[in-house]
Amino acid sequence: MNIKDYSYIVEIADQASLTAAAERLRITQGALSKYVRRIESELGSPLFYRHGKRFTLTPIGKLYVDRGREIIRQDQLVADGIQKLKANGADAIRLGYGMGFADFILDRLLPAYFANPGVRPVSVRESSSAELIRDTENCDLDVCLAYVDSFRSGLTYVPLSPARPVLVVPDDSELLDTAELKSGYPYPVVADDRWLDEPFIRIATLTRSGATAQAYFDRIGKHPVNRLYVNDVRSALGAVYRGLGNTIVMEPPYLRNSVTCLCLPEGTREEQQMCMVTSKDLDQDESLMHMQKVVRLLYGYIS
């Protein structure tokens, strides 16, 4: 027996009529009559007394309907609970990334991922690399893009690219006129210390980008002219987009057209490894495998 069986019998009991129940259920009277006969045959006992067109419950029928109502109620509670969980992203791939990756995630990764019909929805979370890896290890995230200092058992790591601190400037910055292309650097290198005299967006040292920038300044013994202090990379990049100054972040995989990256002299000392990290238990999830493939393609990863 299934929920439909119970709901049909309950409706007949409520209407005390096969004809009226069939109308409410939007099926033919003949089909509903066959349902009743089948269920009574399976139970080996009649559920209704027939008084002409009037149907009243037998003792066994009353038990069936009483229990049926509870089963229907519980089934609806389960369905409602599932819908509430889905509304909060329970059926989604849980993706974590640093705040400097928002443009890459929203402008490139997710459009490419959703181009494949039928993939699971995605819920996203921004946090520090340490917290992202911890949450992936604790199964609070399915996949994350994070800077990796060490490798933990139970997690799968896909190295994506080394990342170094870069100076992000508006694309009309005069620093671009004097920056020089050099071997071993992915972007032009600032030619002198004039950038230290320009307005600077300082990121809190609680972030990896902020701490790396502070280490770089301490190493060279020079500091910029701070105009704005922010708590996260996304806010810093937003300020650069709006022409409020320059900032230093760990090299992001993608930035919008209104800004440009420049390399810092001797900035390779602060280079760190970016990885895609997943739980080994999720290696066979088709949607997750598709997302991993998209990330590899966008990074130009060759296995």
GROMACS .gro file of C-alpha atoms in nm:
model
  303
    1MET     CA    1   0.000   0.000   0.000
    2ASN     CA    2   0.110   0.356  -0.067
    3ILE     CA    3   0.002   0.708   0.024
    4LYS     CA    4  -0.240   0.719  -0.269
    5ASP     CA    5  -0.420   0.411  -0.136
    6TYR     CA    6  -0.470   0.572   0.203
    7SER     CA    7  -0.575   0.908   0.057
    8TYR     CA    8  -0.834   0.746  -0.169
    9ILE     CA    9  -0.992   0.543   0.113
   10VAL     CA   10  -0.989   0.845   0.348
   11GLU     CA   11  -1.164   1.055   0.083
   12ILE     CA   12  -1.438   0.792   0.038
   13ALA     CA   13  -1.486   0.782   0.415
   14ASP     CA   14  -1.506   1.162   0.432
   15GLN     CA   15  -1.761   1.181   0.151
   16ALA     CA   16  -1.950   0.861   0.246
   17SER     CA   17  -1.991   0.823  -0.130
   18LEU     CA   18  -1.786   0.663  -0.404
   19THR     CA   19  -1.928   0.904  -0.662
   20ALA     CA   20  -1.852   1.220  -0.462
   21ALA     CA   21  -1.502   1.095  -0.370
   22ALA     CA   22  -1.425   1.019  -0.737
   23GLU     CA   23  -1.529   1.373  -0.833
   24ARG     CA   24  -1.303   1.529  -0.567
   25LEU     CA   25  -1.012   1.302  -0.660
   26ARG     CA   26  -1.071   1.372  -1.030
   27ILE     CA   27  -1.072   1.008  -1.134
   28THR     CA   28  -1.349   0.792  -1.272
   29GLN     CA   29  -1.586   0.612  -1.040
   30GLY     CA   30  -1.492   0.283  -1.204
   31ALA     CA   31  -1.119   0.338  -1.137
   32LEU     CA   32  -1.185   0.428  -0.776
   33SER     CA   33  -1.405   0.121  -0.732
   34LYS     CA   34  -1.118  -0.098  -0.859
   35TYR     CA   35  -0.884   0.066  -0.603
   36VAL     CA   36  -1.123  -0.019  -0.321
   37ARG     CA   37  -1.165  -0.381  -0.434
   38ARG     CA   38  -0.789  -0.426  -0.467
   39ILE     CA   39  -0.714  -0.290  -0.121
   40GLU     CA   40  -0.993  -0.493   0.039
   41SER     CA   41  -0.857  -0.802  -0.138
   42GLU     CA   42  -0.506  -0.732  -0.005
   43LEU     CA   43  -0.641  -0.688   0.348
   44GLY     CA   44  -0.877  -0.986   0.321
   45SER     CA   45  -1.162  -0.785   0.470
   46PRO     CA   46  -1.412  -0.518   0.355
   47LEU     CA   47  -1.347  -0.158   0.455
   48PHE     CA   48  -1.697  -0.028   0.390
   49TYR     CA   49  -2.057  -0.128   0.437
   50ARG     CA   50  -2.250  -0.052   0.119
   51HIS     CA   51  -2.599   0.090   0.169
   52GLY     CA   52  -2.700   0.164  -0.188
   53LYS     CA   53  -2.471   0.455  -0.285
   54ARG     CA   54  -2.381   0.530   0.076
   55PHE     CA   55  -2.050   0.398   0.213
   56THR     CA   56  -1.987   0.364   0.587
   57LEU     CA   57  -1.675   0.225   0.752
   58THR     CA   58  -1.649  -0.124   0.897
   59PRO     CA   59  -1.446  -0.157   1.220
   60ILE     CA   60  -1.145  -0.260   1.012
   61GLY     CA   61  -1.216   0.028   0.776
   62LYS     CA   62  -1.222   0.274   1.066
   63LEU     CA   63  -0.883   0.148   1.187
   64TYR     CA   64  -0.746   0.175   0.834
   65VAL     CA   65  -0.873   0.532   0.792
   66ASP     CA   66  -0.754   0.646   1.135
   67ARG     CA   67  -0.405   0.510   1.074
   68GLY     CA   68  -0.420   0.634   0.716
   69ARG     CA   69  -0.485   0.990   0.825
   70GLU     CA   70  -0.177   0.978   1.049
   71ILE     CA   71   0.036   0.831   0.769
   72ILE     CA   72  -0.082   1.103   0.529
   73ARG     CA   73  -0.007   1.370   0.790
   74GLN     CA   74   0.342   1.233   0.854
   75ASP     CA   75   0.409   1.209   0.480
   76GLN     CA   76   0.312   1.575   0.439
   77LEU     CA   77   0.536   1.673   0.729
   78VAL     CA   78   0.827   1.495   0.561
   79ALA     CA   79   0.751   1.665   0.228
   80ASP     CA   80   0.725   2.007   0.396
   81GLY     CA   81   1.049   1.946   0.585
   82ILE     CA   82   1.232   1.852   0.266
   83GLN     CA   83   1.106   2.167   0.093
   84LYS     CA   84   1.222   2.383   0.383
   85LEU     CA   85   1.566   2.223   0.371
   86LYS     CA   86   1.584   2.275  -0.004
   87ALA     CA   87   1.486   2.638   0.044
   88ASN     CA   88   1.793   2.670   0.267
   89GLY     CA   89   2.021   2.497   0.017
   90ALA     CA   90   2.028   2.146   0.167
   91ASP     CA   91   2.027   1.987  -0.181
   92ALA     CA   92   2.304   2.215  -0.306
   93ILE     CA   93   2.677   2.169  -0.357
   94ARG     CA   94   2.837   2.371  -0.078
   95LEU     CA   95   3.117   2.577  -0.230
   96GLY     CA   96   3.360   2.782  -0.025
   97TYR     CA   97   3.609   3.043  -0.143
   98GLY     CA   98   3.806   3.343  -0.028
   99MET     CA   99   3.663   3.692  -0.069
  100GLY     CA  100   3.910   3.773  -0.343
  101PHE     CA  101   3.745   3.503  -0.555
  102ALA     CA  102   3.394   3.646  -0.575
  103ASP     CA  103   3.439   3.779  -0.931
  104PHE     CA  104   3.586   3.448  -1.049
  105ILE     CA  105   3.306   3.247  -0.888
  106LEU     CA  106   3.015   3.465  -1.000
  107ASP     CA  107   3.141   3.581  -1.340
  108ARG     CA  108   3.314   3.266  -1.466
  109LEU     CA  109   3.280   2.947  -1.260
  110LEU     CA  110   2.906   2.941  -1.191
  111PRO     CA  111   2.794   3.043  -1.542
  112ALA     CA  112   3.011   2.765  -1.687
  113TYR     CA  113   2.888   2.514  -1.427
  114PHE     CA  114   2.518   2.590  -1.482
  115ALA     CA  115   2.562   2.568  -1.860
  116ASN     CA  116   2.528   2.192  -1.804
  117PRO     CA  117   2.154   2.126  -1.751
  118GLY     CA  118   2.050   1.906  -1.461
  119VAL     CA  119   2.335   1.989  -1.224
  120ARG     CA  120   2.262   2.044  -0.857
  121PRO     CA  121   2.212   2.395  -0.719
  122VAL     CA  122   2.503   2.562  -0.539
  123SER     CA  123   2.530   2.740  -0.207
  124VAL     CA  124   2.837   2.961  -0.158
  125ARG     CA  125   3.033   3.076   0.144
  126GLU     CA  126   3.319   3.323   0.173
  127SER     CA  127   3.578   3.276   0.445
  128SER     CA  128   3.949   3.239   0.517
  129SER     CA  129   4.146   2.948   0.371
  130ALA     CA  130   4.200   2.792   0.715
  131GLU     CA  131   3.827   2.797   0.791
  132LEU     CA  132   3.734   2.670   0.445
  133ILE     CA  133   3.963   2.368   0.474
  134ARG     CA  134   3.843   2.298   0.827
  135ASP     CA  135   3.480   2.313   0.716
  136THR     CA  136   3.551   2.082   0.422
  137GLU     CA  137   3.721   1.836   0.657
  138ASN     CA  138   3.418   1.854   0.890
  139CYS     CA  139   3.178   1.798   0.596
  140ASP     CA  140   3.027   2.146   0.630
  141LEU     CA  141   3.152   2.220   0.277
  142ASP     CA  142   3.174   1.992  -0.026
  143VAL     CA  143   3.448   2.180  -0.210
  144CYS     CA  144   3.657   2.489  -0.155
  145LEU     CA  145   3.921   2.696  -0.328
  146ALA     CA  146   4.184   2.773  -0.069
  147TYR     CA  147   4.552   2.846  -0.009
  148VAL     CA  148   4.711   2.531   0.127
  149ASP     CA  149   5.002   2.516   0.373
  150SER     CA  150   4.981   2.143   0.452
  151PHE     CA  151   4.785   1.838   0.338
  152ARG     CA  152   4.534   1.652   0.557
  153SER     CA  153   4.421   1.293   0.522
  154GLY     CA  154   4.060   1.245   0.419
  155LEU     CA  155   4.073   1.536   0.175
  156THR     CA  156   4.151   1.544  -0.196
  157TYR     CA  157   4.375   1.827  -0.318
  158VAL     CA  158   4.403   1.949  -0.675
  159PRO     CA  159   4.687   2.204  -0.710
  160LEU     CA  160   4.561   2.487  -0.932
  161SER     CA  161   4.832   2.752  -0.942
  162PRO     CA  162   5.088   2.927  -0.727
  163ALA     CA  163   4.971   3.269  -0.614
  164ARG     CA  164   5.189   3.564  -0.525
  165PRO     CA  165   5.098   3.904  -0.383
  166VAL     CA  166   5.009   4.149  -0.659
  167LEU     CA  167   4.941   4.519  -0.663
  168VAL     CA  168   4.592   4.584  -0.800
  169VAL     CA  169   4.552   4.925  -0.963
  170PRO     CA  170   4.283   5.097  -1.174
  171ASP     CA  171   4.340   5.032  -1.542
  172ASP     CA  172   4.410   5.403  -1.603
  173SER     CA  173   4.687   5.415  -1.340
  174GLU     CA  174   5.005   5.594  -1.442
  175LEU     CA  175   5.199   5.308  -1.285
  176LEU     CA  176   5.118   5.103  -1.595
  177ASP     CA  177   5.323   5.340  -1.810
  178THR     CA  178   5.648   5.258  -1.630
  179ALA     CA  179   5.588   4.896  -1.527
  180GLU     CA  180   5.827   4.651  -1.695
  181LEU     CA  181   5.775   4.300  -1.830
  182LYS     CA  182   6.026   4.062  -1.673
  183SER     CA  183   6.098   3.692  -1.713
  184GLY     CA  184   5.933   3.477  -1.446
  185TYR     CA  185   5.661   3.730  -1.363
  186PRO     CA  186   5.303   3.685  -1.488
  187TYR     CA  187   5.236   4.061  -1.489
  188PRO     CA  188   5.447   4.373  -1.547
  189VAL     CA  189   5.662   4.464  -1.247
  190VAL     CA  190   5.635   4.808  -1.087
  191ALA     CA  191   5.946   5.002  -1.185
  192ASP     CA  192   6.014   5.201  -0.869
  193ASP     CA  193   5.874   5.301  -0.531
  194ARG     CA  194   5.636   5.570  -0.657
  195TRP     CA  195   5.339   5.342  -0.594
  196LEU     CA  196   5.409   5.373  -0.221
  197ASP     CA  197   5.316   5.743  -0.244
  198GLU     CA  198   4.977   5.672  -0.401
  199PRO     CA  199   4.658   5.616  -0.195
  200PHE     CA  200   4.654   5.261  -0.061
  201ILE     CA  201   4.368   5.036   0.051
  202ARG     CA  202   4.493   4.847   0.359
  203ILE     CA  203   4.342   4.503   0.429
  204ALA     CA  204   4.327   4.371   0.786
  205THR     CA  205   4.611   4.135   0.873
  206LEU     CA  206   4.358   3.873   0.988
  207THR     CA  207   4.326   3.790   0.618
  208ARG     CA  208   4.593   3.608   0.420
  209SER     CA  209   4.625   3.897   0.174
  210GLY     CA  210   4.654   4.150   0.456
  211ALA     CA  211   4.911   3.946   0.647
  212THR     CA  212   5.114   3.882   0.330
  213ALA     CA  213   5.113   4.253   0.242
  214GLN     CA  214   5.227   4.340   0.594
  215ALA     CA  215   5.509   4.083   0.571
  216TYR     CA  216   5.617   4.232   0.238
  217PHE     CA  217   5.625   4.587   0.377
  218ASP     CA  218   5.819   4.475   0.683
  219ARG     CA  219   6.070   4.295   0.462
  220ILE     CA  220   6.136   4.593   0.232
  221GLY     CA  221   6.124   4.838   0.524
  222LYS     CA  222   5.877   5.070   0.352
  223HIS     CA  223   5.505   5.139   0.387
  224PRO     CA  224   5.243   5.299   0.161
  225VAL     CA  225   5.017   5.596   0.221
  226ASN     CA  226   4.707   5.435   0.370
  227ARG     CA  227   4.381   5.594   0.261
  228LEU     CA  228   4.126   5.330   0.353
  229TYR     CA  229   4.126   5.037   0.597
  230VAL     CA  230   3.901   4.739   0.520
  231ASN     CA  231   3.843   4.398   0.677
  232ASP     CA  232   3.835   4.181   0.365
  233VAL     CA  233   3.965   4.143   0.012
  234ARG     CA  234   3.626   4.193  -0.155
  235SER     CA  235   3.591   4.538   0.001
  236ALA     CA  236   3.947   4.628  -0.100
  237LEU     CA  237   3.889   4.526  -0.462
  238GLY     CA  238   3.560   4.714  -0.462
  239ALA     CA  239   3.747   5.027  -0.356
  240VAL     CA  240   4.002   4.983  -0.636
  241TYR     CA  241   3.720   4.932  -0.889
  242ARG     CA  242   3.589   5.272  -0.781
  243GLY     CA  243   3.926   5.443  -0.814
  244LEU     CA  244   3.983   5.501  -0.443
  245GLY     CA  245   4.338   5.367  -0.445
  246ASN     CA  246   4.556   5.060  -0.494
  247THR     CA  247   4.575   4.744  -0.286
  248ILE     CA  248   4.780   4.428  -0.246
  249VAL     CA  249   4.606   4.090  -0.258
  250MET     CA  250   4.709   3.735  -0.322
  251GLU     CA  251   4.689   3.692  -0.699
  252PRO     CA  252   4.324   3.617  -0.788
  253PRO     CA  253   4.237   3.393  -1.085
  254TYR     CA  254   4.020   3.663  -1.242
  255LEU     CA  255   3.948   4.033  -1.208
  256ARG     CA  256   3.709   4.258  -1.395
  257ASN     CA  257   3.833   4.478  -1.678
  258SER     CA  258   3.844   4.802  -1.479
  259VAL     CA  259   4.156   4.700  -1.283
  260THR     CA  260   4.499   4.556  -1.360
  261CYS     CA  261   4.752   4.348  -1.165
  262LEU     CA  262   5.115   4.443  -1.130
  263CYS     CA  263   5.387   4.232  -0.974
  264LEU     CA  264   5.594   4.357  -0.683
  265PRO     CA  265   5.974   4.343  -0.689
  266GLU     CA  266   6.087   4.034  -0.497
  267GLY     CA  267   5.723   3.946  -0.432
  268THR     CA  268   5.781   3.581  -0.516
  269ARG     CA  269   5.905   3.518  -0.162
  270GLU     CA  270   5.544   3.533  -0.040
  271GLU     CA  271   5.419   3.291  -0.309
  272GLN     CA  272   5.159   3.035  -0.191
  273GLN     CA  273   4.980   2.737  -0.344
  274MET     CA  274   4.612   2.757  -0.442
  275CYS     CA  275   4.423   2.425  -0.439
  276MET     CA  276   4.076   2.291  -0.496
  277VAL     CA  277   3.995   2.082  -0.188
  278THR     CA  278   3.717   1.822  -0.159
  279SER     CA  279   3.620   1.538   0.071
  280LYS     CA  280   3.724   1.196  -0.060
  281ASP     CA  281   3.377   1.065   0.025
  282LEU     CA  282   3.223   1.282  -0.247
  283ASP     CA  283   3.441   1.175  -0.538
  284GLN     CA  284   3.150   1.006  -0.720
  285ASP     CA  285   2.899   1.293  -0.706
  286GLU     CA  286   2.831   1.379  -1.072
  287SER     CA  287   2.756   1.748  -1.017
  288LEU     CA  288   3.063   1.790  -0.797
  289MET     CA  289   3.277   1.612  -1.055
  290HIS     CA  290   3.142   1.852  -1.318
  291MET     CA  291   3.227   2.153  -1.100
  292GLN     CA  292   3.580   2.019  -1.049
  293LYS     CA  293   3.616   1.981  -1.426
  294VAL     CA  294   3.503   2.341  -1.482
  295VAL     CA  295   3.752   2.471  -1.225
  296ARG     CA  296   4.034   2.277  -1.392
  297LEU     CA  297   3.941   2.413  -1.733
  298LEU     CA  298   3.923   2.772  -1.611
  299TYR     CA  299   4.261   2.739  -1.446
  300GLY     CA  300   4.409   2.571  -1.753
  301TYR     CA  301   4.485   2.268  -1.534
  302ILE     CA  302   4.643   1.968  -1.704
  303SER     CA  303   4.626   1.640  -1.510
   0.00000   0.00000   0.00000
